[in-house]
Short mmCIF file of C-alpha atoms and ligand atoms in Angstrom, two decimals:
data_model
loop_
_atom_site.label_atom_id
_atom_site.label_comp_id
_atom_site.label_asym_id
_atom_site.label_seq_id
_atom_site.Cartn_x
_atom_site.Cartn_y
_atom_site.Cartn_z
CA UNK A 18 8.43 11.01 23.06
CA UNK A 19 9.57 7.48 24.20
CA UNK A 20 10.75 4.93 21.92
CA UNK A 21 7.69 3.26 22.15
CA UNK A 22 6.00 6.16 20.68
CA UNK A 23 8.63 6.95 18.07
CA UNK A 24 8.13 3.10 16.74
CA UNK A 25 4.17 3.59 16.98
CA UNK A 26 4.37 6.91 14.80
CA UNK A 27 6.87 5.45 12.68
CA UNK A 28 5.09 2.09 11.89
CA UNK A 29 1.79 4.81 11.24
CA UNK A 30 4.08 6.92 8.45
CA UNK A 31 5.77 3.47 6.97
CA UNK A 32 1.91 1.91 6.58
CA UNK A 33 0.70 5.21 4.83
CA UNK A 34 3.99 5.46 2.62
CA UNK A 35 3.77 1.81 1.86
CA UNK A 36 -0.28 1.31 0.84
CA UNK A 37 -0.47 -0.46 -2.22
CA UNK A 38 3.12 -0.65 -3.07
CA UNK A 39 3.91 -4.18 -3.61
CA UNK A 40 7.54 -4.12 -4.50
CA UNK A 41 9.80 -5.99 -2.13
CA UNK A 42 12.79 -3.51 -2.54
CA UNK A 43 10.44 -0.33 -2.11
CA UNK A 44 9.26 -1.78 0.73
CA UNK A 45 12.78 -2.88 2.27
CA UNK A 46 14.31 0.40 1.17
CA UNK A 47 11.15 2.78 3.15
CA UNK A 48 11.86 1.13 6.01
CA UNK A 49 15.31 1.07 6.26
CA UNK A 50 14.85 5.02 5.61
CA UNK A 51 12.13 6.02 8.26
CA UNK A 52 13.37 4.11 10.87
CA UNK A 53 16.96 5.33 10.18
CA UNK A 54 15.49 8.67 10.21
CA UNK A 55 13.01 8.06 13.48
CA UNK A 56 16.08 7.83 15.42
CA UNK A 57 19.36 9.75 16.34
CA UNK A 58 21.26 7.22 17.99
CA UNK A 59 20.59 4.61 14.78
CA UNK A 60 24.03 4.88 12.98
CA UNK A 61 23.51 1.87 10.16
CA UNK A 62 19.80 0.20 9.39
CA UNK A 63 19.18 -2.02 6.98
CA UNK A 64 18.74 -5.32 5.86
CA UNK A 65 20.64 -8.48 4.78
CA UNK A 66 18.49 -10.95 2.66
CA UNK A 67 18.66 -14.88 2.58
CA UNK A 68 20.81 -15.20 -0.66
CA UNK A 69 18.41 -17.77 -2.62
CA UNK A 70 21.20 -19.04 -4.28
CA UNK A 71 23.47 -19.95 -1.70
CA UNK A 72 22.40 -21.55 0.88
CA UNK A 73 23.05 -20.00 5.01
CA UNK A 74 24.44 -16.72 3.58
CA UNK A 75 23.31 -13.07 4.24
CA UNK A 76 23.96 -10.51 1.01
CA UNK A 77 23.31 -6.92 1.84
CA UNK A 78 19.83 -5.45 0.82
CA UNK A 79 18.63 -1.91 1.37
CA UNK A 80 20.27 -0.21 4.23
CA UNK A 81 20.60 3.59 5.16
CA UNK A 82 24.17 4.59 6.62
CA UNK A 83 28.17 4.14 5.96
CA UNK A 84 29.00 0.89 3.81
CA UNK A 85 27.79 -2.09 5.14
CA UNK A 86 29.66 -5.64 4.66
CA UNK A 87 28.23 -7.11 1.68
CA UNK A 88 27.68 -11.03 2.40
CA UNK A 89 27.68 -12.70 5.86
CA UNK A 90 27.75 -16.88 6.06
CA UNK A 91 25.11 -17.85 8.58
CA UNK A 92 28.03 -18.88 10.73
CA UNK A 93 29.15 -15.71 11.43
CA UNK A 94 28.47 -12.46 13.34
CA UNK A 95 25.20 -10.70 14.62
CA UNK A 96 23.35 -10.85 11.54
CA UNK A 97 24.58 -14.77 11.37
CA UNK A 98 23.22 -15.59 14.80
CA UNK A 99 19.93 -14.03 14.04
CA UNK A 100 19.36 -16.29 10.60
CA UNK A 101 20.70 -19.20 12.08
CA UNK A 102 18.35 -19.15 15.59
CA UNK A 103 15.69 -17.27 13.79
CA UNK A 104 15.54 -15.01 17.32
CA UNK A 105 16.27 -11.22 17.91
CA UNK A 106 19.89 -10.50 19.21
CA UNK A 107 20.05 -7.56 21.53
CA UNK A 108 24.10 -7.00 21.57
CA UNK A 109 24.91 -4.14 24.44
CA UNK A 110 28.82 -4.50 23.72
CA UNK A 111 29.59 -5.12 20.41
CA UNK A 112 33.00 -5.72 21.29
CA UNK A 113 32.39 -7.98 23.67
CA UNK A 114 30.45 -10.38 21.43
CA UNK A 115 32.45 -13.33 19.80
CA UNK A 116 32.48 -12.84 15.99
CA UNK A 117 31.13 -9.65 15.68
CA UNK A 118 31.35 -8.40 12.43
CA UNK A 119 33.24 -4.60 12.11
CA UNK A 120 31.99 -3.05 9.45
CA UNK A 121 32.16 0.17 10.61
CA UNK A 122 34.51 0.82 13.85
CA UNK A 123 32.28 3.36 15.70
CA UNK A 124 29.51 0.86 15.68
CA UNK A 125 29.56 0.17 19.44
CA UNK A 126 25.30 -1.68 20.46
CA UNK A 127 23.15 -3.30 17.83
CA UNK A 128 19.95 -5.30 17.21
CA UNK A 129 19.35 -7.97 15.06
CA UNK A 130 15.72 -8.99 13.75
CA UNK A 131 14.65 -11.92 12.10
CA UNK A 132 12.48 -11.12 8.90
CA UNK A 133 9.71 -13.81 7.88
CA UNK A 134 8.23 -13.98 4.54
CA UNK A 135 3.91 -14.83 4.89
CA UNK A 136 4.90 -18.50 4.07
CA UNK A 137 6.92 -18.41 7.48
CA UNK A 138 9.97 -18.52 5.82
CA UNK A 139 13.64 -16.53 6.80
CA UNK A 140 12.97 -14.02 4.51
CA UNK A 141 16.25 -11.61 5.72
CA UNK A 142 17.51 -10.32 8.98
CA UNK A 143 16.81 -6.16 9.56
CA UNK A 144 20.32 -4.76 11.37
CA UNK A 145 20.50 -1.72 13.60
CA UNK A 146 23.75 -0.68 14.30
CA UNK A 147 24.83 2.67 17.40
CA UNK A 148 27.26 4.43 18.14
CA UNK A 149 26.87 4.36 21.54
CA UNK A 150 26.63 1.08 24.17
CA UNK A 151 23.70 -0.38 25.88
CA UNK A 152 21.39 1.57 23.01
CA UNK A 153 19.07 -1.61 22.71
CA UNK A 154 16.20 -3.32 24.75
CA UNK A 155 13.27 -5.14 24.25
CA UNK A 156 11.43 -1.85 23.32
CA UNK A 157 13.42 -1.73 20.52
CA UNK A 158 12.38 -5.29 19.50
CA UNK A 159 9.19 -4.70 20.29
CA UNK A 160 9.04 -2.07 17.73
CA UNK A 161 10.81 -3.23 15.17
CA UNK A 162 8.85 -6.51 14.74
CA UNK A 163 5.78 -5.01 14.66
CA UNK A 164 7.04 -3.61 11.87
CA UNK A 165 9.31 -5.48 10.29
CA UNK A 166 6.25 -8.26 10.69
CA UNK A 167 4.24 -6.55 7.81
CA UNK A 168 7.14 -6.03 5.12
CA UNK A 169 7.46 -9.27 2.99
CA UNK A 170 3.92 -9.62 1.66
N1 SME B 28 27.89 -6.16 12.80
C1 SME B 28 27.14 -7.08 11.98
C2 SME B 28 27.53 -6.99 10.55
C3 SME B 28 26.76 -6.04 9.73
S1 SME B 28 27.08 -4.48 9.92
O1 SME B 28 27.40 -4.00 11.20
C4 SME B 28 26.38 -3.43 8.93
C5 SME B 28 27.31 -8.50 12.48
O2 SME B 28 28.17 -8.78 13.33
O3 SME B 28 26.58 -9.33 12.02
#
């Protein structure tokens, strides 16, 4: 299968799994899972929400994978650049990007999607994290906004 298929059969299974479950954290937490399992090269998934209390920080939500940092400042990082541009980051090298956040060493690629709630707000940023380089394109953020679109609700 391509990856465009794997993110169409995925987004089919996460819809079924998810009908009528309103819960915010069920939701988050399904997705993180399916997607983490869709995929071989996907090493750390997951989300960081917009802290409601504090204003331009990340705190860690549901994620699938080793332990994940558990606040990141808007200023800093992959996740940071997403919430602060409100666009998808596509990061071939992670090592090669200025403030990347190491949470885990053998992270090498990663995506970063912006996550709106209906009201068009920054609801949190979803974080895919590989092992290997160059794992991301615009396949991949294809994919993961079209589902990451119908989460918050
Ligand atoms: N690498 C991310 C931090 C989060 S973790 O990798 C789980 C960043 O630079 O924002």
């Amino acid at each position: 299968m391509t990856k465009t298929e794997i993110y169409a059969q995925t987004a089919r299974e996460i819809e079924a799994v998810l009908e009528g479950e309103t819960n915010v954290v069920a939701r988050m937490a399904t997705v993180s899972c399916l997607l983490h399992q869709a995929f071989d090269d996907y090493f750390w998934t997951g989300f960081y929400v917009v802290d409601p209390e504090k204003s331009e920080e990340l705190v860690v939500g549901p994620y699938q994978g080793t332990l994940g940092c558990l606040r990141i400042p808007f200023s800093r990082g992959v996740c940071g650049a997403a919430a602060r541009t409100g666009e998808v980051q596509i990061v071939q090298d992670v090592h090669a990007f200025p403030g990347h956040i190491a949470c885990d060493a053998r992270s090498q690629s990663e995506i970063v999607v912006p996550v709106y709630a209906p009201d068009g707000k920054l609801f949190a940023v979803f974080d895919v994290d590989s092992t290997e380089v160059g794992s991301f394109d615009a396949a991949d953020a294809e994919g993961l906004k079209t589902i990451l679109d119908k989460v918050i609700i």
